[in-house]
Amino acid sequence: MVRSVITVLVLCFMTQFVNAAQNKISGIRVSPDSSKTRIVFDMNGAPEFTYFTLKKPLRVVIDFKNTSDSFKLSTVKNSGSLVRKLRYSTPKRATSARVVVELNRSAEPTLFAMPPEQPYGHRLVLDLADSLKDGKPDPSTTANSLSSTNTSSSKQRVILDESSSTRDRDIIVAIDAGHGGQDPGSIGPSGTFEKHITLSIAKRLQAMVDAEPGMRAIMTRSGDYYLSPNKRPEIARKKKADLLISIHADAFTQPEPRGGSVWVLSMRRADTELGRWMERTERHSELLGGAAEVISDKSSERYLAETILGLSMDHSMATSHDLGNKVIEELKAVTSLHKRKPQAASLAVLTSPDIPSILVEVGFISNPQEEKNLNWSKYRERLAKAMFNAAKRYFRQVPPDGTLWAAEKAKNRTHKVRSGESLSLLAQRYNVRVSRIKEANNLNTDVVRIGQVLTIPST
């Protein structure tokens, strides 16, 4: 009897000791972005782990040594499309925990432990390099599979070939959906998150741009994840964008303000940003392009770079104002305007000196009626259409060098209107539709003036 009691006590003591020594998962955070998904396991102690991958279905399996499986994986929030779900499986040892990360598509895993650093404790980080970039196949990893398929998509061919040729390329429009992830942006009186509205409009605008021959859209974020304001123009620069449109919804402490507005970079911020770029001498070669390779005098390189940057900034800001005015013209057919001219502000998302950039406030989400409008799918479609029409009108007038639209414009003819001539007469004479002449000349009516010089498109 005494021996059995002692045995029970020893077993209880050993169980308590093992439980006390076991590590624990105290939290899990899933953070998707445009190129990877990061899963962070918050641990009570330094994690000891091994992992392996499986196919059919795709999985990453992590074995946590001497770790409890008491954390509820069903509570983990996941807004991305890469990770299908997290679940437990039977571990090799009863004192360990096996976590299975099920994937919707292939991804390259990288795992590493991180020591405590305020405000976090011990962590295990799993980075999953996505096979999709910005919601599209990554050309660097999928070029072979794309080229081997029998497809007639010109968009796919452009993506594959743009590294080897820039002739007649697409005009690239970077679309930035404001906020995201843990940053919801402004919240409407009925609980509408700005981040959801902006992403919805951005995706509609992306579809319109991609459907237009000679244009292609890239997204700074394609899902509900956080992206710092400073990184957004960097993504546009990396993708060699010709334009950046950042989409937001305004808010105020009172519900009365309403209407859309367009914002461009202020001169004060532009000067500051220019100085900041000049201090980062390692960026000179990137900004100068091929010219940097033939410059041997480093001091003269600095002044040349300063001159080029200044001219580039002036051009970008002038373009931004012109485009901003066109967006306002289009927006007034959809919504009321809070400001009837482009406004200047020192906003981080607008600070790329070589890319024309505008920020469009589509309305006040703090206004109950405008919040209701923004939750209407057709209304968001009309807002996206206004931005698309403005960008299309601008680039038809001044297409970037080397683009398909620039090549088309070079083939166009001009005609000086004489007495008695009309658009229908000119269309018949040059065998082209009236609508194409109006589009090429940004005409809103069929009325033309004597002496007016018109561009006559080739088709």
Tab-separated table of C-alpha atoms in Angstrom:
chain	number	residue	atom	x	y	z
A	1	MET	CA	0.000	0.000	0.000
A	2	VAL	CA	2.765	2.407	0.967
A	3	ARG	CA	4.745	1.470	-2.148
A	4	SER	CA	1.740	2.192	-4.442
A	5	VAL	CA	1.163	5.581	-2.807
A	6	ILE	CA	4.829	6.491	-3.299
A	7	THR	CA	4.658	5.384	-6.934
A	8	VAL	CA	1.611	7.586	-7.542
A	9	LEU	CA	3.308	10.553	-5.870
A	10	VAL	CA	6.462	10.068	-7.933
A	11	LEU	CA	4.453	9.855	-11.147
A	12	CYS	CA	2.511	13.003	-10.257
A	13	PHE	CA	5.749	14.829	-9.468
A	14	MET	CA	7.321	13.726	-12.751
A	15	THR	CA	4.207	14.763	-14.706
A	16	GLN	CA	4.234	18.205	-13.077
A	17	PHE	CA	7.962	18.550	-13.775
A	18	VAL	CA	7.550	17.620	-17.443
A	19	ASN	CA	4.568	19.981	-17.827
A	20	ALA	CA	6.524	22.781	-16.176
A	21	ALA	CA	9.473	22.170	-18.462
A	22	GLN	CA	7.331	22.039	-21.616
A	23	ASN	CA	7.426	24.987	-23.980
A	24	LYS	CA	4.131	26.537	-25.080
A	25	ILE	CA	2.772	28.277	-28.155
A	26	SER	CA	1.186	31.445	-26.765
A	27	GLY	CA	0.065	33.005	-30.042
A	28	ILE	CA	0.259	32.761	-33.837
A	29	ARG	CA	0.199	35.645	-36.306
A	30	VAL	CA	-0.237	35.211	-40.075
A	31	SER	CA	0.894	38.224	-42.139
A	32	PRO	CA	0.539	37.918	-45.932
A	33	ASP	CA	2.035	40.471	-48.318
A	34	SER	CA	2.644	40.704	-52.057
A	35	SER	CA	5.622	38.314	-52.187
A	36	LYS	CA	5.431	36.064	-49.125
A	37	THR	CA	3.381	35.030	-46.120
A	38	ARG	CA	4.993	35.204	-42.693
A	39	ILE	CA	3.724	33.034	-39.826
A	40	VAL	CA	5.064	33.933	-36.385
A	41	PHE	CA	4.706	31.483	-33.490
A	42	ASP	CA	4.996	33.284	-30.144
A	43	MET	CA	6.662	30.917	-27.651
A	44	ASN	CA	7.135	30.876	-23.893
A	45	GLY	CA	10.711	29.689	-24.350
A	46	ALA	CA	13.302	29.264	-27.076
A	47	PRO	CA	11.815	26.897	-29.689
A	48	GLU	CA	13.474	23.613	-30.602
A	49	PHE	CA	12.112	22.412	-33.909
A	50	THR	CA	12.539	20.416	-37.085
A	51	TYR	CA	10.428	20.596	-40.234
A	52	PHE	CA	9.757	18.932	-43.558
A	53	THR	CA	7.493	19.487	-46.557
A	54	LEU	CA	4.918	17.240	-48.224
A	55	LYS	CA	3.022	17.280	-51.516
A	56	LYS	CA	-0.463	16.163	-52.582
A	57	PRO	CA	-1.666	18.121	-50.707
A	58	LEU	CA	1.022	20.791	-50.207
A	59	ARG	CA	2.062	21.059	-46.549
A	60	VAL	CA	4.799	22.340	-44.279
A	61	VAL	CA	5.069	20.191	-41.133
A	62	ILE	CA	6.791	21.616	-38.043
A	63	ASP	CA	7.734	19.459	-35.049
A	64	PHE	CA	8.114	21.480	-31.834
A	65	LYS	CA	10.217	19.509	-29.360
A	66	ASN	CA	8.903	19.310	-25.779
A	67	THR	CA	6.023	21.668	-26.544
A	68	SER	CA	2.371	21.659	-25.533
A	69	ASP	CA	-0.366	21.522	-28.183
A	70	SER	CA	-2.892	23.357	-26.023
A	71	PHE	CA	-3.027	26.504	-28.165
A	72	LYS	CA	-6.238	26.614	-30.246
A	73	LEU	CA	-5.241	26.879	-33.898
A	74	SER	CA	-8.863	27.619	-34.856
A	75	THR	CA	-8.463	31.112	-33.353
A	76	VAL	CA	-5.686	32.117	-35.770
A	77	LYS	CA	-6.742	34.889	-38.179
A	78	ASN	CA	-5.617	34.563	-41.783
A	79	SER	CA	-6.583	37.072	-44.485
A	80	GLY	CA	-4.250	35.751	-47.195
A	81	SER	CA	-4.823	33.187	-49.946
A	82	LEU	CA	-1.598	31.156	-49.656
A	83	VAL	CA	-2.214	29.400	-46.319
A	84	ARG	CA	-5.267	27.158	-46.367
A	85	LYS	CA	-5.301	26.310	-42.675
A	86	LEU	CA	-3.240	25.317	-39.627
A	87	ARG	CA	-3.896	22.081	-37.722
A	88	TYR	CA	-2.265	19.667	-35.330
A	89	SER	CA	-1.107	16.166	-36.269
A	90	THR	CA	0.207	13.248	-34.246
A	91	PRO	CA	3.791	14.016	-33.132
A	92	LYS	CA	6.658	11.520	-32.820
A	93	ARG	CA	6.658	11.945	-29.026
A	94	ALA	CA	3.786	12.585	-26.670
A	95	THR	CA	5.615	15.570	-25.163
A	96	SER	CA	5.972	17.328	-28.542
A	97	ALA	CA	3.600	19.235	-30.824
A	98	ARG	CA	3.300	18.796	-34.579
A	99	VAL	CA	1.774	21.730	-36.500
A	100	VAL	CA	0.747	21.234	-40.122
A	101	VAL	CA	0.499	24.307	-42.381
A	102	GLU	CA	-1.692	23.415	-45.351
A	103	LEU	CA	-1.075	25.480	-48.510
A	104	ASN	CA	-3.226	26.373	-51.496
A	105	ARG	CA	-0.207	26.572	-53.832
A	106	SER	CA	3.518	25.929	-53.820
A	107	ALA	CA	5.774	28.083	-51.629
A	108	GLU	CA	9.396	27.920	-50.489
A	109	PRO	CA	9.619	27.746	-46.653
A	110	THR	CA	12.301	29.410	-44.515
A	111	LEU	CA	12.270	28.910	-40.720
A	112	PHE	CA	14.305	30.637	-38.040
A	113	ALA	CA	14.054	31.339	-34.309
A	114	MET	CA	14.176	34.868	-32.876
A	115	PRO	CA	15.194	35.819	-29.323
A	116	PRO	CA	13.073	38.094	-27.111
A	117	GLU	CA	12.870	41.698	-28.256
A	118	GLN	CA	10.349	44.154	-26.881
A	119	PRO	CA	7.429	43.890	-27.099
A	120	TYR	CA	7.825	40.223	-28.153
A	121	GLY	CA	9.267	37.168	-26.443
A	122	HIS	CA	10.734	34.048	-28.064
A	123	ARG	CA	9.452	33.392	-31.590
A	124	LEU	CA	9.668	30.926	-34.416
A	125	VAL	CA	9.256	32.576	-37.824
A	126	LEU	CA	8.075	30.696	-40.909
A	127	ASP	CA	8.451	32.661	-44.175
A	128	LEU	CA	6.659	31.195	-47.183
A	129	ALA	CA	7.971	32.655	-50.469
A	130	ASP	CA	4.841	32.764	-52.610
A	131	SER	CA	4.787	31.398	-56.165
A	132	LEU	CA	2.451	34.310	-56.976
A	133	LYS	CA	3.572	37.965	-56.975
A	134	ASP	CA	0.938	40.726	-56.707
A	135	GLY	CA	-1.713	38.086	-57.343
A	136	LYS	CA	-0.040	36.965	-60.622
A	137	PRO	CA	2.468	34.230	-61.446
A	138	ASP	CA	6.042	35.308	-60.671
A	139	PRO	CA	7.870	35.507	-64.032
A	140	SER	CA	11.157	34.422	-62.439
A	141	THR	CA	9.644	31.144	-61.224
A	142	THR	CA	6.919	30.425	-63.764
A	143	ALA	CA	8.366	31.585	-67.095
A	144	ASN	CA	8.977	28.064	-68.312
A	145	SER	CA	5.507	26.833	-67.444
A	146	LEU	CA	3.873	29.896	-68.993
A	147	SER	CA	5.864	29.707	-72.198
A	148	SER	CA	5.133	26.013	-72.582
A	149	THR	CA	1.369	26.528	-72.550
A	150	ASN	CA	-0.527	27.323	-75.720
A	151	THR	CA	-1.945	30.767	-74.908
A	152	SER	CA	-2.952	33.779	-76.956
A	153	SER	CA	-2.725	36.217	-74.043
A	154	SER	CA	-0.630	39.207	-75.094
A	155	LYS	CA	-0.472	40.290	-71.458
A	156	GLN	CA	1.380	37.104	-70.481
A	157	ARG	CA	3.787	37.444	-73.392
A	158	VAL	CA	4.615	41.011	-72.387
A	159	ILE	CA	5.382	39.924	-68.836
A	160	LEU	CA	7.740	37.208	-70.088
A	161	ASP	CA	9.486	39.328	-72.699
A	162	GLU	CA	9.812	42.719	-71.003
A	163	SER	CA	13.298	41.935	-69.656
A	164	SER	CA	14.661	41.444	-73.173
A	165	SER	CA	12.819	44.175	-75.058
A	166	THR	CA	11.277	47.538	-74.183
A	167	ARG	CA	10.024	48.461	-77.667
A	168	ASP	CA	6.285	49.065	-77.864
A	169	ARG	CA	5.918	48.076	-74.237
A	170	ASP	CA	2.783	48.474	-72.137
A	171	ILE	CA	2.135	51.619	-70.131
A	172	ILE	CA	2.433	50.441	-66.518
A	173	VAL	CA	-0.009	51.844	-63.967
A	174	ALA	CA	0.763	51.142	-60.302
A	175	ILE	CA	-2.446	50.969	-58.266
A	176	ASP	CA	-2.161	51.467	-54.530
A	177	ALA	CA	-5.057	50.464	-52.268
A	178	GLY	CA	-4.633	52.551	-49.117
A	179	HIS	CA	-4.114	50.971	-45.670
A	180	GLY	CA	-4.513	47.199	-45.097
A	181	GLY	CA	-3.899	44.497	-42.525
A	182	GLN	CA	-3.706	45.815	-38.996
A	183	ASP	CA	-4.167	49.339	-40.376
A	184	PRO	CA	-7.898	49.584	-41.227
A	185	GLY	CA	-7.738	53.254	-42.198
A	186	SER	CA	-10.816	55.322	-41.388
A	187	ILE	CA	-13.930	53.558	-40.116
A	188	GLY	CA	-17.407	54.674	-41.173
A	189	PRO	CA	-20.336	55.194	-38.783
A	190	SER	CA	-21.732	51.778	-39.777
A	191	GLY	CA	-18.370	50.079	-39.259
A	192	THR	CA	-17.076	50.091	-42.858
A	193	PHE	CA	-13.282	49.812	-43.055
A	194	GLU	CA	-11.501	52.100	-45.495
A	195	LYS	CA	-8.996	49.326	-46.320
A	196	HIS	CA	-11.764	47.124	-47.772
A	197	ILE	CA	-13.253	49.923	-49.891
A	198	THR	CA	-9.888	50.954	-51.340
A	199	LEU	CA	-8.900	47.389	-52.238
A	200	SER	CA	-12.237	46.759	-53.930
A	201	ILE	CA	-11.911	49.898	-56.087
A	202	ALA	CA	-8.250	49.112	-56.807
A	203	LYS	CA	-9.098	45.636	-58.111
A	204	ARG	CA	-11.781	47.073	-60.378
A	205	LEU	CA	-9.329	49.644	-61.710
A	206	GLN	CA	-6.746	46.888	-62.232
A	207	ALA	CA	-9.211	44.889	-64.350
A	208	MET	CA	-9.983	47.923	-66.523
A	209	VAL	CA	-6.316	48.758	-67.094
A	210	ASP	CA	-5.392	45.151	-67.908
A	211	ALA	CA	-8.269	44.927	-70.397
A	212	GLU	CA	-6.956	47.949	-72.334
A	213	PRO	CA	-4.450	47.023	-75.086
A	214	GLY	CA	-1.179	48.822	-74.446
A	215	MET	CA	-1.732	49.194	-70.683
A	216	ARG	CA	-0.874	46.959	-67.717
A	217	ALA	CA	-1.605	47.302	-64.011
A	218	ILE	CA	0.498	46.305	-61.009
A	219	MET	CA	-0.822	46.359	-57.439
A	220	THR	CA	1.190	47.518	-54.452
A	221	ARG	CA	-0.987	45.222	-52.337
A	222	SER	CA	-3.353	42.574	-53.628
A	223	GLY	CA	-4.787	41.401	-50.293
A	224	ASP	CA	-5.583	42.494	-46.767
A	225	TYR	CA	-2.090	43.022	-45.357
A	226	TYR	CA	-0.098	45.971	-44.073
A	227	LEU	CA	2.338	47.833	-46.306
A	228	SER	CA	4.186	50.922	-45.082
A	229	PRO	CA	3.460	54.181	-46.994
A	230	ASN	CA	7.149	54.547	-47.865
A	231	LYS	CA	7.321	51.083	-49.430
A	232	ARG	CA	4.427	51.693	-51.832
A	233	PRO	CA	6.258	54.090	-54.193
A	234	GLU	CA	9.307	51.797	-53.952
A	235	ILE	CA	7.219	48.946	-55.377
A	236	ALA	CA	6.063	51.223	-58.200
A	237	ARG	CA	9.687	52.161	-58.988
A	238	LYS	CA	10.837	48.542	-58.914
A	239	LYS	CA	8.116	47.621	-61.408
A	240	LYS	CA	9.089	50.617	-63.621
A	241	ALA	CA	5.635	52.162	-63.359
A	242	ASP	CA	4.695	55.160	-65.498
A	243	LEU	CA	2.064	56.306	-62.997
A	244	LEU	CA	1.063	55.677	-59.375
A	245	ILE	CA	-2.564	56.072	-58.299
A	246	SER	CA	-3.149	55.744	-54.556
A	247	ILE	CA	-6.783	55.227	-53.523
A	248	HIS	CA	-8.149	56.397	-50.167
A	249	ALA	CA	-11.401	57.422	-48.466
A	250	ASP	CA	-11.431	60.619	-46.419
A	251	ALA	CA	-12.769	61.092	-42.889
A	252	PHE	CA	-13.513	63.912	-40.463
A	253	THR	CA	-14.613	64.322	-36.866
A	254	GLN	CA	-18.006	65.613	-38.035
A	255	PRO	CA	-20.315	63.730	-40.435
A	256	GLU	CA	-21.127	66.701	-42.692
A	257	PRO	CA	-18.047	66.914	-45.014
A	258	ARG	CA	-18.437	65.011	-48.269
A	259	GLY	CA	-17.032	64.728	-51.758
A	260	GLY	CA	-13.947	63.483	-53.570
A	261	SER	CA	-10.567	65.161	-53.999
A	262	VAL	CA	-7.177	64.603	-55.607
A	263	TRP	CA	-3.836	65.208	-53.904
A	264	VAL	CA	-0.352	65.701	-55.316
A	265	LEU	CA	3.054	66.206	-53.714
A	266	SER	CA	3.717	69.632	-52.186
A	267	MET	CA	6.858	71.542	-53.197
A	268	ARG	CA	8.065	71.602	-49.606
A	269	ARG	CA	7.985	67.845	-49.346
A	270	ALA	CA	9.441	67.535	-52.838
A	271	ASP	CA	12.493	69.609	-51.906
A	272	THR	CA	12.978	67.603	-48.722
A	273	GLU	CA	12.640	64.307	-50.563
A	274	LEU	CA	15.048	65.437	-53.269
A	275	GLY	CA	17.641	66.250	-50.625
A	276	ARG	CA	17.065	62.886	-48.983
A	277	TRP	CA	17.579	61.086	-52.264
A	278	MET	CA	20.762	63.038	-52.913
A	279	GLU	CA	22.202	61.910	-49.592
A	280	ARG	CA	21.689	58.288	-50.553
A	281	THR	CA	24.557	58.160	-53.027
A	282	GLU	CA	24.163	54.453	-53.526
A	283	ARG	CA	20.972	55.224	-55.450
A	284	HIS	CA	22.685	57.435	-58.062
A	285	SER	CA	23.372	54.635	-60.500
A	286	GLU	CA	19.794	53.414	-60.272
A	287	LEU	CA	18.440	56.894	-60.942
A	288	LEU	CA	20.889	57.768	-63.705
A	289	GLY	CA	20.477	54.473	-65.536
A	290	GLY	CA	23.160	53.784	-68.135
A	291	ALA	CA	24.570	57.304	-67.823
A	292	ALA	CA	26.135	56.432	-64.469
A	293	GLU	CA	28.383	53.827	-66.089
A	294	VAL	CA	30.290	56.435	-68.132
A	295	ILE	CA	30.718	59.001	-65.353
A	296	SER	CA	34.092	58.717	-63.647
A	297	ASP	CA	34.159	62.004	-61.726
A	298	LYS	CA	32.193	61.307	-58.539
A	299	SER	CA	31.780	64.989	-57.648
A	300	SER	CA	30.413	65.843	-61.084
A	301	GLU	CA	28.195	62.743	-60.865
A	302	ARG	CA	26.526	64.227	-57.828
A	303	TYR	CA	25.691	67.487	-59.584
A	304	LEU	CA	24.542	65.671	-62.715
A	305	ALA	CA	22.323	63.461	-60.610
A	306	GLU	CA	20.944	66.512	-58.832
A	307	THR	CA	20.118	68.147	-62.166
A	308	ILE	CA	18.472	65.012	-63.552
A	309	LEU	CA	16.512	64.466	-60.349
A	310	GLY	CA	15.342	68.076	-60.322
A	311	LEU	CA	14.138	67.867	-63.918
A	312	SER	CA	12.525	64.504	-63.226
A	313	MET	CA	10.733	65.864	-60.173
A	314	ASP	CA	9.473	68.904	-62.097
A	315	HIS	CA	8.154	66.672	-64.875
A	316	SER	CA	6.502	64.266	-62.430
A	317	MET	CA	4.789	67.059	-60.519
A	318	ALA	CA	3.561	68.764	-63.693
A	319	THR	CA	2.204	65.435	-64.930
A	320	SER	CA	0.575	64.768	-61.556
A	321	HIS	CA	-1.236	68.130	-61.677
A	322	ASP	CA	-2.402	67.551	-65.247
A	323	LEU	CA	-3.614	64.045	-64.483
A	324	GLY	CA	-5.156	65.235	-61.209
A	325	ASN	CA	-7.271	67.752	-63.106
A	326	LYS	CA	-8.442	65.023	-65.487
A	327	VAL	CA	-9.405	62.766	-62.571
A	328	ILE	CA	-11.416	65.609	-61.039
A	329	GLU	CA	-13.203	66.169	-64.367
A	330	GLU	CA	-14.175	62.498	-64.436
A	331	LEU	CA	-15.059	62.277	-60.716
A	332	LYS	CA	-17.552	65.142	-60.855
A	333	ALA	CA	-19.790	62.949	-63.035
A	334	VAL	CA	-19.827	60.313	-60.268
A	335	THR	CA	-19.757	62.204	-56.968
A	336	SER	CA	-19.680	65.668	-55.475
A	337	LEU	CA	-16.267	67.288	-55.100
A	338	HIS	CA	-14.760	68.375	-51.810
A	339	LYS	CA	-11.996	70.215	-53.690
A	340	ARG	CA	-12.280	71.279	-57.341
A	341	LYS	CA	-8.529	71.512	-57.944
A	342	PRO	CA	-5.664	69.165	-57.068
A	343	GLN	CA	-4.441	69.784	-53.520
A	344	ALA	CA	-0.783	69.640	-52.433
A	345	ALA	CA	0.358	67.779	-49.329
A	346	SER	CA	3.474	66.062	-47.950
A	347	LEU	CA	2.230	62.484	-48.235
A	348	ALA	CA	4.780	59.652	-48.164
A	349	VAL	CA	3.084	57.622	-50.894
A	350	LEU	CA	3.611	60.489	-53.385
A	351	THR	CA	7.334	60.997	-52.883
A	352	SER	CA	8.856	59.045	-55.782
A	353	PRO	CA	10.690	61.766	-57.767
A	354	ASP	CA	10.574	59.985	-61.114
A	355	ILE	CA	7.000	58.629	-61.175
A	356	PRO	CA	3.941	60.897	-61.569
A	357	SER	CA	1.832	60.144	-58.500
A	358	ILE	CA	-1.646	61.143	-57.332
A	359	LEU	CA	-3.721	60.260	-54.278
A	360	VAL	CA	-7.471	60.055	-54.901
A	361	GLU	CA	-9.859	60.483	-51.974
A	362	VAL	CA	-13.043	58.856	-53.278
A	363	GLY	CA	-15.267	60.454	-50.642
A	364	PHE	CA	-15.796	60.836	-46.900
A	365	ILE	CA	-16.383	57.473	-45.277
A	366	SER	CA	-17.323	59.421	-42.135
A	367	ASN	CA	-20.372	60.796	-43.993
A	368	PRO	CA	-23.259	58.280	-43.567
A	369	GLN	CA	-24.569	58.750	-47.118
A	370	GLU	CA	-21.143	58.480	-48.725
A	371	GLU	CA	-20.350	55.415	-46.611
A	372	LYS	CA	-23.545	53.884	-47.984
A	373	ASN	CA	-22.507	54.804	-51.535
A	374	LEU	CA	-19.036	53.325	-51.075
A	375	ASN	CA	-20.583	50.036	-49.976
A	376	TRP	CA	-22.481	49.884	-53.287
A	377	SER	CA	-20.639	47.770	-55.857
A	378	LYS	CA	-21.798	49.751	-58.898
A	379	TYR	CA	-20.688	53.004	-57.266
A	380	ARG	CA	-17.175	51.639	-56.688
A	381	GLU	CA	-17.147	50.509	-60.318
A	382	ARG	CA	-17.986	54.060	-61.443
A	383	LEU	CA	-15.218	55.526	-59.262
A	384	ALA	CA	-12.699	53.101	-60.758
A	385	LYS	CA	-13.952	53.962	-64.259
A	386	ALA	CA	-13.420	57.682	-63.594
A	387	MET	CA	-9.776	57.080	-62.647
A	388	PHE	CA	-9.257	54.769	-65.618
A	389	ASN	CA	-10.753	57.239	-68.097
A	390	ALA	CA	-8.551	60.037	-66.758
A	391	ALA	CA	-5.368	57.945	-67.024
A	392	LYS	CA	-6.309	56.763	-70.520
A	393	ARG	CA	-7.045	60.322	-71.693
A	394	TYR	CA	-3.738	61.566	-70.341
A	395	PHE	CA	-1.575	58.819	-71.840
A	396	ARG	CA	-3.330	59.029	-75.206
A	397	GLN	CA	-2.152	62.641	-75.340
A	398	VAL	CA	1.393	62.085	-74.025
A	399	PRO	CA	2.298	58.384	-74.170
A	400	PRO	CA	5.682	57.476	-72.601
A	401	ASP	CA	8.543	56.864	-75.035
A	402	GLY	CA	8.947	53.262	-76.143
A	403	THR	CA	5.319	52.302	-75.502
A	404	LEU	CA	2.848	50.854	-77.951
A	405	TRP	CA	0.740	54.001	-77.674
A	406	ALA	CA	3.755	56.181	-78.503
A	407	ALA	CA	4.385	54.088	-81.628
A	408	GLU	CA	0.745	54.408	-82.631
A	409	LYS	CA	0.783	58.170	-82.129
A	410	ALA	CA	3.904	58.498	-84.293
A	411	LYS	CA	1.913	56.992	-87.172
A	412	ASN	CA	-0.949	59.449	-86.750
A	413	ARG	CA	-1.539	62.344	-89.125
A	414	THR	CA	-2.648	65.910	-88.442
A	415	HIS	CA	-5.266	68.004	-90.202
A	416	LYS	CA	-5.988	71.735	-89.929
A	417	VAL	CA	-9.739	72.339	-89.951
A	418	ARG	CA	-10.998	74.536	-92.806
A	419	SER	CA	-14.318	76.265	-93.359
A	420	GLY	CA	-17.174	73.826	-93.970
A	421	GLU	CA	-15.393	70.786	-92.538
A	422	SER	CA	-16.852	68.622	-89.805
A	423	LEU	CA	-15.783	65.550	-87.868
A	424	SER	CA	-18.000	63.277	-89.948
A	425	LEU	CA	-16.513	64.680	-93.160
A	426	LEU	CA	-12.950	64.152	-91.898
A	427	ALA	CA	-13.794	60.647	-90.719
A	428	GLN	CA	-15.070	59.791	-94.182
A	429	ARG	CA	-12.048	61.378	-95.898
A	430	TYR	CA	-9.477	59.556	-93.769
A	431	ASN	CA	-11.498	56.320	-93.443
A	432	VAL	CA	-11.556	56.393	-89.636
A	433	ARG	CA	-14.386	56.491	-87.109
A	434	VAL	CA	-15.544	59.785	-85.597
A	435	SER	CA	-15.157	58.302	-82.118
A	436	ARG	CA	-11.469	57.558	-82.798
A	437	ILE	CA	-10.809	61.165	-83.865
A	438	LYS	CA	-12.547	62.440	-80.744
A	439	GLU	CA	-10.595	60.061	-78.540
A	440	ALA	CA	-7.258	60.996	-80.141
A	441	ASN	CA	-7.946	64.697	-79.590
A	442	ASN	CA	-9.690	64.483	-76.214
A	443	LEU	CA	-12.893	65.982	-77.652
A	444	ASN	CA	-16.133	65.869	-75.679
A	445	THR	CA	-18.343	67.241	-78.504
A	446	ASP	CA	-18.628	66.966	-82.291
A	447	VAL	CA	-17.935	70.689	-82.700
A	448	VAL	CA	-14.602	71.719	-84.288
A	449	ARG	CA	-13.183	75.209	-84.917
A	450	ILE	CA	-11.716	76.641	-88.113
A	451	GLY	CA	-7.941	76.528	-87.805
A	452	GLN	CA	-8.006	73.785	-85.166
A	453	VAL	CA	-5.267	71.173	-85.704
A	454	LEU	CA	-6.564	67.649	-85.206
A	455	THR	CA	-4.662	64.397	-84.820
A	456	ILE	CA	-6.020	61.811	-87.241
A	457	PRO	CA	-5.424	58.292	-85.934
A	458	SER	CA	-4.283	55.607	-88.356
A	459	THR	CA	-7.240	53.331	-87.596
